[in-house]
Coordinates of C-alpha atoms and ligand atoms in Angstrom, one line a residue:
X419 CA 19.9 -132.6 -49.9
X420 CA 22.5 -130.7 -51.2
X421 CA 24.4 -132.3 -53.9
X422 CA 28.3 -133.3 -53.5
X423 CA 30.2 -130.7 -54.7
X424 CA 33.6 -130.2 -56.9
X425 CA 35.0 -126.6 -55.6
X426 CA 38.0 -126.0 -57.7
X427 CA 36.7 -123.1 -59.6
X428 CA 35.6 -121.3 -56.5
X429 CA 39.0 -122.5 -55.2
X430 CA 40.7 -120.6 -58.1
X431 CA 38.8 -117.6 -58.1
X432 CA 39.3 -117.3 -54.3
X433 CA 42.3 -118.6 -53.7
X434 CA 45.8 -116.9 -54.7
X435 CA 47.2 -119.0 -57.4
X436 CA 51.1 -119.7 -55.9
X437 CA 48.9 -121.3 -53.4
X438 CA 46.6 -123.1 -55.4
X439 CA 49.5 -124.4 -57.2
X440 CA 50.9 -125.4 -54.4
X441 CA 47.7 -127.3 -53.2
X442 CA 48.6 -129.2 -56.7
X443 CA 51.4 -130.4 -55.9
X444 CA 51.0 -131.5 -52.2
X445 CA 48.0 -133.7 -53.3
X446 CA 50.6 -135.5 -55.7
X447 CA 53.5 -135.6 -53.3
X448 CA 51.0 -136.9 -50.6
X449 CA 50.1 -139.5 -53.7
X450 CA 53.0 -141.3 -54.2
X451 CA 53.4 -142.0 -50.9
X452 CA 50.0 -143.7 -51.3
X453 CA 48.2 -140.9 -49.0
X454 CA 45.4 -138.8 -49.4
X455 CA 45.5 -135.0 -48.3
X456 CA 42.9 -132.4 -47.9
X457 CA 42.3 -129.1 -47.3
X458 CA 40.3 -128.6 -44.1
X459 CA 38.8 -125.7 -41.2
X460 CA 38.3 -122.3 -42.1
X461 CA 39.3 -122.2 -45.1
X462 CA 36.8 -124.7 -46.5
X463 CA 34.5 -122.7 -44.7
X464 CA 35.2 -119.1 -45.6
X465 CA 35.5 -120.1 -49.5
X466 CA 31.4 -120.4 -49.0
X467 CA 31.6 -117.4 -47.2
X468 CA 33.8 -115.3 -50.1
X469 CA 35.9 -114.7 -47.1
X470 CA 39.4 -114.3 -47.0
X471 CA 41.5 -116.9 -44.9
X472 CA 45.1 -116.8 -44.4
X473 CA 45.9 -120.1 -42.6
X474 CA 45.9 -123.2 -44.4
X475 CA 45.2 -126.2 -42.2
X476 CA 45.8 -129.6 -44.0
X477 CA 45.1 -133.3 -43.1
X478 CA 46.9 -136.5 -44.8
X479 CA 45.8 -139.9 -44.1
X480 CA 49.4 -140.8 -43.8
X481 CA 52.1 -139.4 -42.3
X482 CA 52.4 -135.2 -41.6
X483 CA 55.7 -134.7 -40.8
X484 CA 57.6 -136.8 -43.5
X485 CA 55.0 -134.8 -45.8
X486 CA 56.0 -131.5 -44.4
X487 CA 59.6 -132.7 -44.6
X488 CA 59.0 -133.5 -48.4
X489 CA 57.4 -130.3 -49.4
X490 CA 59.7 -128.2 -47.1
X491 CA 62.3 -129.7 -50.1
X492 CA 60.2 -128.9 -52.9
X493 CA 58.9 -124.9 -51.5
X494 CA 62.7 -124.6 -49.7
X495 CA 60.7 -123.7 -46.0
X496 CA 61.1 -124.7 -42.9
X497 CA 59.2 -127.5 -41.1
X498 CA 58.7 -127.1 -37.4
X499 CA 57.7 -130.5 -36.1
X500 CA 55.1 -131.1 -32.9
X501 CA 55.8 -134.9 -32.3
X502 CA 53.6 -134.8 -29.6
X503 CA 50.4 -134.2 -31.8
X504 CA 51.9 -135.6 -34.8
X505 CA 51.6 -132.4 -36.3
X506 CA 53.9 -130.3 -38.5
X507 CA 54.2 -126.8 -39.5
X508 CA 55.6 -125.7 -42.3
X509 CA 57.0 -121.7 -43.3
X510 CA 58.2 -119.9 -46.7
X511 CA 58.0 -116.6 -47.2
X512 CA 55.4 -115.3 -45.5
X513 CA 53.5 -118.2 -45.8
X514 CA 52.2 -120.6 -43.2
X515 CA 50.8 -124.1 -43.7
X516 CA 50.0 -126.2 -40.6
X517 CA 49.8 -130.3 -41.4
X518 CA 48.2 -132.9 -39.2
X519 CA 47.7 -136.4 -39.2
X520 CA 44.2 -137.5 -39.6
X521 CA 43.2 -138.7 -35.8
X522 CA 40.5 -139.9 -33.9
X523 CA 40.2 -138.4 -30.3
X524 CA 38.9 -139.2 -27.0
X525 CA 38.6 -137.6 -23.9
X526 CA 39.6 -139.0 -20.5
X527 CA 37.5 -136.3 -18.4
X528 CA 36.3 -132.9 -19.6
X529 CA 38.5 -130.3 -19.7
X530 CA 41.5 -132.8 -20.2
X531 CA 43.5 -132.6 -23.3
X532 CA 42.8 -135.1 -25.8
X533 CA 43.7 -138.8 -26.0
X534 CA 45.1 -139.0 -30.1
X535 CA 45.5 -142.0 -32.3
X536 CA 45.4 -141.9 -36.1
X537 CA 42.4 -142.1 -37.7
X538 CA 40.2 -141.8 -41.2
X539 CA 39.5 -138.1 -42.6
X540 CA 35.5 -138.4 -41.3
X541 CA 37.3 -139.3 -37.7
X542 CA 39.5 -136.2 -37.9
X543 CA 36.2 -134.2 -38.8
X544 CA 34.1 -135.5 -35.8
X545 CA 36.5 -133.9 -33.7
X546 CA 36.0 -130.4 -34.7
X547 CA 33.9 -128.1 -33.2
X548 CA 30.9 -127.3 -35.6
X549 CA 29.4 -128.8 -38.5
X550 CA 30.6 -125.4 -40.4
X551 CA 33.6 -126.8 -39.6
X552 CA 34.2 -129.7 -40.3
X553 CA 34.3 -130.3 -44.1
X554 CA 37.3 -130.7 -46.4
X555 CA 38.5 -130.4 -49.8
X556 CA 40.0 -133.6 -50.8
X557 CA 43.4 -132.4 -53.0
X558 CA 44.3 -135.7 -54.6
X559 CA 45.1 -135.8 -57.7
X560 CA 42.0 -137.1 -59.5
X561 CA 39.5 -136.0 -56.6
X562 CA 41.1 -132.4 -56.6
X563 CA 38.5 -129.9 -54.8
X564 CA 35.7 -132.3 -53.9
X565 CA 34.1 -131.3 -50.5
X566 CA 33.7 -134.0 -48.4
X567 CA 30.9 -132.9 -45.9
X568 CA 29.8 -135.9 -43.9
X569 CA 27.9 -133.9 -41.3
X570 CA 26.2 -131.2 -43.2
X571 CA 28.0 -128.4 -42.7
X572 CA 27.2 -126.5 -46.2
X573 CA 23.5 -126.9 -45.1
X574 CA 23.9 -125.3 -42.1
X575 CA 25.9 -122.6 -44.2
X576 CA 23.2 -121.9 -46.3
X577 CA 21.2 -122.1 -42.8
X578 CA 23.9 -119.1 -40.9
X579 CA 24.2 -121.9 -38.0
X580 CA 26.4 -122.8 -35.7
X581 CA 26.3 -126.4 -35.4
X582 CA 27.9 -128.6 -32.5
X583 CA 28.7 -132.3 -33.8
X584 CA 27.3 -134.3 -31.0
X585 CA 25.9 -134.0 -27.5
X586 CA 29.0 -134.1 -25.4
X587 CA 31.2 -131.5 -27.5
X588 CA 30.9 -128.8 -25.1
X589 CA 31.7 -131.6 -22.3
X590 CA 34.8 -133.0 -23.7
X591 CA 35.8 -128.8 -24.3
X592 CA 34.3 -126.3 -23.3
X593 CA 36.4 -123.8 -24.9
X594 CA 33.8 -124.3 -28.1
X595 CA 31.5 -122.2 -25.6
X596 CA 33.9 -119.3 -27.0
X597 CA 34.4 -120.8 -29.9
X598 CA 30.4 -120.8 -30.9
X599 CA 30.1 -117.5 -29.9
X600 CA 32.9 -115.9 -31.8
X601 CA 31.8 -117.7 -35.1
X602 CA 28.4 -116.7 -34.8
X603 CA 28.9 -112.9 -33.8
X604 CA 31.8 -112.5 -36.3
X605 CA 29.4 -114.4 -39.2
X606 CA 26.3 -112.5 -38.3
X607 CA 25.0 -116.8 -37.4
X608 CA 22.9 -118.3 -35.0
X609 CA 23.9 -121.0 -32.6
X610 CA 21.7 -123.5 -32.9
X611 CA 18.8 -124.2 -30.6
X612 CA 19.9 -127.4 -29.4
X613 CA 23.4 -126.3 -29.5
X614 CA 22.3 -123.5 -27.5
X615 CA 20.8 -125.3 -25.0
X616 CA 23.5 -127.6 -25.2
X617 CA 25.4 -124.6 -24.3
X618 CA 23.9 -123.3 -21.4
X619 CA 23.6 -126.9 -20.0
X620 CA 27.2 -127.4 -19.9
X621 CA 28.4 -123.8 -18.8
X622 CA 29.6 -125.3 -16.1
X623 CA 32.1 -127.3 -17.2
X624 CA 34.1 -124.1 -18.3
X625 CA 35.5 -124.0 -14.9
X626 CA 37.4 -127.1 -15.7
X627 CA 39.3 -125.3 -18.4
X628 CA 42.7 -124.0 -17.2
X629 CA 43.7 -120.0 -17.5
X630 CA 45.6 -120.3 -19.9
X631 CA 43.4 -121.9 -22.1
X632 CA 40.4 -119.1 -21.1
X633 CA 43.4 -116.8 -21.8
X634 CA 44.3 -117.9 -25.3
X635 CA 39.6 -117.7 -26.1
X636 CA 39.8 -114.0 -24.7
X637 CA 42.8 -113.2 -26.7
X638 CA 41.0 -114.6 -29.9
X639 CA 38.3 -112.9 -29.3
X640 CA 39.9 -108.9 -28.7
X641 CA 41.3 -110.2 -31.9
X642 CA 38.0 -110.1 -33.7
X643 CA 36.9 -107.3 -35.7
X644 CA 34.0 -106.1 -33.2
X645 CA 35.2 -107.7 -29.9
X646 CA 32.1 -106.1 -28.4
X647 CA 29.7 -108.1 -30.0
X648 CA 31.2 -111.3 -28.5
X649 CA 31.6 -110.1 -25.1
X650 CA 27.8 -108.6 -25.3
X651 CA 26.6 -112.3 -25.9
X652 CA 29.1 -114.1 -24.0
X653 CA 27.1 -111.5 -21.1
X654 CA 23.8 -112.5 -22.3
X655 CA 24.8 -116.1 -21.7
X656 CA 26.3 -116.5 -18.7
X657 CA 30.0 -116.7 -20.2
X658 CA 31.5 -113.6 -19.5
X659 CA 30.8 -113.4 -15.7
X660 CA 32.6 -117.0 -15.4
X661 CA 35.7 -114.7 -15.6
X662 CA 34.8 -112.2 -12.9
X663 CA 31.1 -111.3 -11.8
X664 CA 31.6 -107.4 -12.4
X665 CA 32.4 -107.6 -16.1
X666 CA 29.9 -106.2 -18.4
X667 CA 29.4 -106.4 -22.6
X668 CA 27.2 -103.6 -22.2
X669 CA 26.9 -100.1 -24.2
X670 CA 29.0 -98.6 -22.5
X671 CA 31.9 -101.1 -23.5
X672 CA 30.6 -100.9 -26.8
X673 CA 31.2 -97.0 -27.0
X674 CA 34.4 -96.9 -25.3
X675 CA 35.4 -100.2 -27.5
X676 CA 34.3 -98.3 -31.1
X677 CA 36.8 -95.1 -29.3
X678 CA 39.7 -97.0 -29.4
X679 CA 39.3 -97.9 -32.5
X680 CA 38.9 -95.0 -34.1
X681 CA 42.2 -93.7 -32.3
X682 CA 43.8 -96.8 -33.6
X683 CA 43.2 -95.9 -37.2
X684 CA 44.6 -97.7 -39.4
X685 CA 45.2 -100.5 -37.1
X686 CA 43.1 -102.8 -34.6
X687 CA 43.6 -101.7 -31.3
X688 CA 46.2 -103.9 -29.1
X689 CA 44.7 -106.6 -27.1
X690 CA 46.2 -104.8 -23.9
X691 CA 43.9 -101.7 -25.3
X692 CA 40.2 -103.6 -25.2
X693 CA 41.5 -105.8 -22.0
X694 CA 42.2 -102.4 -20.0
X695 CA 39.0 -101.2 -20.7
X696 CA 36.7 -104.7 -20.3
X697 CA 38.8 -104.7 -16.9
X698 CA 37.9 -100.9 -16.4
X699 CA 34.8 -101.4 -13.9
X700 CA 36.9 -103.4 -11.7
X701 CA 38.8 -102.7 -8.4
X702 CA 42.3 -103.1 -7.7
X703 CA 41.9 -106.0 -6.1
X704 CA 39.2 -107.7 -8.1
X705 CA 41.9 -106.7 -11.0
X706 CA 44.6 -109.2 -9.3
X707 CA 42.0 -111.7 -8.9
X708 CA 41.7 -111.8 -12.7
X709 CA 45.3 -111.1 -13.7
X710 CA 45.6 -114.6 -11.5
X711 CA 43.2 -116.4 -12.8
X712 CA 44.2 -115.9 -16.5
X713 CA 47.9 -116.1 -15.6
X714 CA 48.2 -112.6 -17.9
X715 CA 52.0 -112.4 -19.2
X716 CA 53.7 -109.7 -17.2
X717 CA 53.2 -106.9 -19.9
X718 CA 49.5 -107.2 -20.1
X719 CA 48.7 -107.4 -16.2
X720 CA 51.0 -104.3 -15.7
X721 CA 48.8 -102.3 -17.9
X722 CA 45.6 -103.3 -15.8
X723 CA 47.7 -102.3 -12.8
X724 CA 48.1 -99.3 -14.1
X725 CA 44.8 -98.8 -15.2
X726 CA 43.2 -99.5 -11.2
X727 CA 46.1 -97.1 -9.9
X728 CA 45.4 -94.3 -12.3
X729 CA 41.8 -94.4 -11.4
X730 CA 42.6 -93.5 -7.9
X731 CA 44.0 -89.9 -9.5
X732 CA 40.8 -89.3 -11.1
X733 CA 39.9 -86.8 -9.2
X734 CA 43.1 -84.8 -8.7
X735 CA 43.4 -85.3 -12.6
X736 CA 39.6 -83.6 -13.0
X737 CA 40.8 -80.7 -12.1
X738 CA 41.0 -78.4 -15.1
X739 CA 44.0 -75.7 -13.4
X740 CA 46.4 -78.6 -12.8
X741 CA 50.2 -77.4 -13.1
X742 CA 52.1 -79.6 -15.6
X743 CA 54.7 -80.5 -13.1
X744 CA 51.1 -81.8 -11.0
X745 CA 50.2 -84.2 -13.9
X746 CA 53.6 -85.2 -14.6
X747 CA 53.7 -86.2 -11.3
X748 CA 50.4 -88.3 -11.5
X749 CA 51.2 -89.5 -14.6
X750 CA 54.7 -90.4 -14.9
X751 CA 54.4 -94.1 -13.5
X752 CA 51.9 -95.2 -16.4
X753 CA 52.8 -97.1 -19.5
X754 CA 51.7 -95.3 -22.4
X755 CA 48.5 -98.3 -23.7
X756 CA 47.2 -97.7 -19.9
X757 CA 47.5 -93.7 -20.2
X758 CA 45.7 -94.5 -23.5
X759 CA 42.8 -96.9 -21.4
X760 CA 42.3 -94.2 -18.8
X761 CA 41.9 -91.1 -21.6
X762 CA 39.3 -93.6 -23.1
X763 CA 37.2 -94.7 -20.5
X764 CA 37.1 -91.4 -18.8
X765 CA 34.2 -89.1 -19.4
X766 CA 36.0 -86.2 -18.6
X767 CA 37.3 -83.8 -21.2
X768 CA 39.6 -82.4 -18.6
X769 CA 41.1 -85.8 -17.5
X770 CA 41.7 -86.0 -21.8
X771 CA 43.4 -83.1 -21.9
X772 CA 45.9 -83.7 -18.9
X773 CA 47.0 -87.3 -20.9
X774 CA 47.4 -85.4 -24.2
X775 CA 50.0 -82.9 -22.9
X776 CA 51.3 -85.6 -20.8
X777 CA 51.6 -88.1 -23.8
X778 CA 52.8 -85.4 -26.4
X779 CA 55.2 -83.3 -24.2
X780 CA 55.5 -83.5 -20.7
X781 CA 56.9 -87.0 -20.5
X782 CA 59.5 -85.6 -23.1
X783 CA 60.6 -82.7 -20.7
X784 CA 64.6 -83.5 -19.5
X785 CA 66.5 -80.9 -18.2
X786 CA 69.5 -79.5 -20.1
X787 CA 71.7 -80.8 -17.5
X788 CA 73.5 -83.8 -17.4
X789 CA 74.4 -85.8 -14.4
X790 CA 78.2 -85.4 -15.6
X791 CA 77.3 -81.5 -15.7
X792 CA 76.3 -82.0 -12.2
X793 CA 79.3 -83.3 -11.4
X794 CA 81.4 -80.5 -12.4
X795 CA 79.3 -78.4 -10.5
X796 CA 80.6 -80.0 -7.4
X797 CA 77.3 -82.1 -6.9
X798 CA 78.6 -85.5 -5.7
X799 CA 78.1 -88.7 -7.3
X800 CA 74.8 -90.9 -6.3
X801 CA 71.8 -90.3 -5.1
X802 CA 72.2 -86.6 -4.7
X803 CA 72.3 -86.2 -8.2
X804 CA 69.2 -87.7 -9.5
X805 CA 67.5 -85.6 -6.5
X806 CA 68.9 -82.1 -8.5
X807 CA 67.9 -83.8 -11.8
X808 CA 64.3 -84.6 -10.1
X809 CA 64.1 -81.0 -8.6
X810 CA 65.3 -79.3 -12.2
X811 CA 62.7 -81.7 -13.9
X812 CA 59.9 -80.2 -11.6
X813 CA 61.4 -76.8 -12.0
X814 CA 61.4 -76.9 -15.6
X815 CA 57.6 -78.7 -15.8
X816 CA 57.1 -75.7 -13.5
X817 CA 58.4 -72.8 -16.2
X818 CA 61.1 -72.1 -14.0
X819 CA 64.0 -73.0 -15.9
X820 CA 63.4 -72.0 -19.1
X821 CA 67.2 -72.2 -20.2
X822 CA 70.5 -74.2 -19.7
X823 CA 71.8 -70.6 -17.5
X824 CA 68.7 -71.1 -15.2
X825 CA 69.4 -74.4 -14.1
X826 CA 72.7 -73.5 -13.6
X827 CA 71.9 -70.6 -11.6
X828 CA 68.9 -72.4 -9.4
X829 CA 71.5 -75.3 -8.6
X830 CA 73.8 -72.6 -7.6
X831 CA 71.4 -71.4 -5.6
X832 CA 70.3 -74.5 -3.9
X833 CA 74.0 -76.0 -3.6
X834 CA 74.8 -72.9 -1.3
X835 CA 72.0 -73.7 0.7
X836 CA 73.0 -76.7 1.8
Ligands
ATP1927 P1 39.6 -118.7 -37.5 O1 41.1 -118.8 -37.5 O2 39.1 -117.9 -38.7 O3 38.9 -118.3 -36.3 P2 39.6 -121.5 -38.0 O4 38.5 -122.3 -38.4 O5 40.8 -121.5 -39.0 O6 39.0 -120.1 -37.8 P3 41.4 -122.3 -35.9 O7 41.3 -122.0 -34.5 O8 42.6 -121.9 -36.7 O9 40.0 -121.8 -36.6 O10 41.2 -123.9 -36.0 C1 41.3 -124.6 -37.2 C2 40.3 -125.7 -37.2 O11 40.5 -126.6 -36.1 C3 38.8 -125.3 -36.9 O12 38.2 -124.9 -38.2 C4 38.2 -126.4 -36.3 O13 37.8 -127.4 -37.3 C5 39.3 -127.1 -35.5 N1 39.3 -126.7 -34.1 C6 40.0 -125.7 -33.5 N2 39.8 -125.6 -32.2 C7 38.9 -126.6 -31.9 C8 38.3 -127.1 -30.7 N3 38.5 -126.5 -29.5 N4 37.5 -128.1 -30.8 C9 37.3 -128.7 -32.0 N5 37.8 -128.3 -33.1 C10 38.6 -127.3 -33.1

């Protein structure tokens, strides 16, 4: 057995020390109101790991949102309260603390959210996910940075395992089937044998869980650092193809995933980015089927519109002699992250090329002429004037109007005419 642990000086050398400080003085505020508070989740966690967390997740056996009220007086924040939960979050700077009430939970059928009623500290921590988990610093004065690990989650640290607490977690939710997976492909763990057969047992209970939950897992995971490596082993298992039959983790995603990235230096590609191209091997139709089924935000199923309909000019856009005004034409509907999915995904040099002019300059072609211009010309107001701007645009894409005396000459020309 591994012996209880004090973690303050790991705390201090990890930790920044504003927030440390602040950790201080919580425990004591959270004191004289006769409550204990500790620090738990991913930080406890991560300050094994020597990893950096942001998010600080407390728990006071007492009350949270008086306590957030409190220190939102003391750091001059501002306290968001969730009285549904009994949960409080609390913002300074650019800081971000959430608070809970310790709480005991049951579930009423799987897939359900939750029934909460307060509860001890080891309550609160049965209700987490994994053992990893589900430890906590306790932060009152006198106790400050003791780990309280009452289901052996710094063994199964030291072990690089991904833990489930008890038989029916992935029952009572089976998000945790993403869950597990993320932790142990962004760690570089292993679930678990019996979690892992656990696992595979209950994959069938993730079609209880709404869209919007499966939603939030896939969003979480495209956030990861190599999304790849989750969606390869949510393949392997099963998981992936509970979101539509046709998507694959394979190599190829794996290629075209490390592509965006490196286009996306310095930052992470957009989640819109990796969905496009997970979504890529799909039809148009199989597209709506999942753009339903995870209730996508507008934004992000327009892009994987875009994506199925640009796929359909492939072929024309292969083509290596295409005029500019051609791939304008082809192009000019597509948002710029979808432009961005298709130049990825595509094999084809030439189909690269095409986007590139069209993303650099094509799209900013206009023609020198205004619709007020127009006007003067003797072009009457409505639609007849965005047809001349259309036909100058073309004509311009086309090297035909190279200046502002062109235009005016080719409208000339095509006002006597008609
Ligand atoms: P990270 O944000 O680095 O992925 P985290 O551990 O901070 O990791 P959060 O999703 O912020 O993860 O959740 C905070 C804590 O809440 C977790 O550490 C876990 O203890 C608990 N938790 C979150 N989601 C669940 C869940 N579906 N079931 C049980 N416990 C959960």
């Amino acid at each position: 057995m591994l012996e209880a642990a004090n973690l303050r000086r790991q705390m201090v050398r990890q930790i920044p020390l504003d927030t440390i400080e602040f950790l201080e003085s919580a425990g004591l505020v959270a004191a004289n109101s006769g409550w204990r508070l500790y620090l738990v989740g991913g930080m406890v966690r991560d300050l094994f790991l020597n990893r950096k967390t942001v998010d600080l997740d407390l728990v006071v056996e007492g009350d949270a949102v008086n306590l957030a009220q409190r220190l939102a007086e003391i750091t001059g924040g501002k306290v968001v309260i969730h009285s549904r939960f009994g949960t409080a979050t609390l913002t300074w700077t650019d800081r971000r603390i959430d608070l809970a009430t310790a709480r005991a939970e049951s579930y009423a059928r799987p897939g359900a959210l939750p029934i909460v009623k307060a509860g001890s500290l080891v309550d609160d921590l049965f209700r987490r996910d994994f053992t990893v988990n589900a430890m906590a610093v306790d932060l009152s004065p006198g106790h400050w940075g003791n780990l309280i690990d009452p289901y052996g989650g710094r063994f199964d640290l030291s072990r690089k395992l991904i833990r489930i607490l008890h038989e029916k977690s992935f029952v009572d939710d089976a998000t945790r089937v993403w869950r597990a997976i993320r932790y142990e492909q962004r760690l570089g763990f292993h679930i678990e044998d019996i979690t892992l057969s656990l696992l595979k047992r209950d994959l069938p209970h993730l079609d209880s869980i709404s869209g919007d939950r499966i939603r939030h897992e896939m969003e979480l995971t495209l956030r990861e650092e190599y999304p790849e490596k989750v969606l390869r082993r949510a393949a392997e298992l099963g998981v992936l193809a509970k979101l539509h039959p046709d998507l694959k983790g394979n190599g190829w995603l794996k290629r075209k995933f490390e592509e965006a990235r490196q286009l996306s230096v310095p930052g992470r590609p957009s989640v819109s980015l990796y969905l496009a191209l997970l979504a890529y091997p799909l039809c148009a139709g199989d597209v709506e089927k999942l753009i339903a089924y995870l209730r996508l935000p507008r934004s992000l199923a327009h892009v994987l519109r875009n994506v199925a309909v640009l796929k359909g000019s492939l072929r024309a856009l292969a083509q290596p002699r295409l005029h500019p005004s051609r791939v304008y034409l082809l192009l000019n509907q597509s948002s710029p992250p979808a432009l961005a999915a298709l130049s990825i995904a595509t094999d084809s040099e030439v189909v690269r090329g095409h986007i590139r002019a069209y993303l650099e300059r094509l799209r900013y072609v206009k023609p020198a002429l205004t619709g007020d211009d127009l006007n003067k010309m003797g072009i009457a107001s409505g639609p007849q004037i965005g047809e001349v701007l259309r036909r100058l645009l073309e004509a311009k894409l086309a090297g035909k109007a190279k200046s502002r005396e062109e235009e005016e000459r080719l409208v000339g020309r095509w006002s006597r005419r008609t």
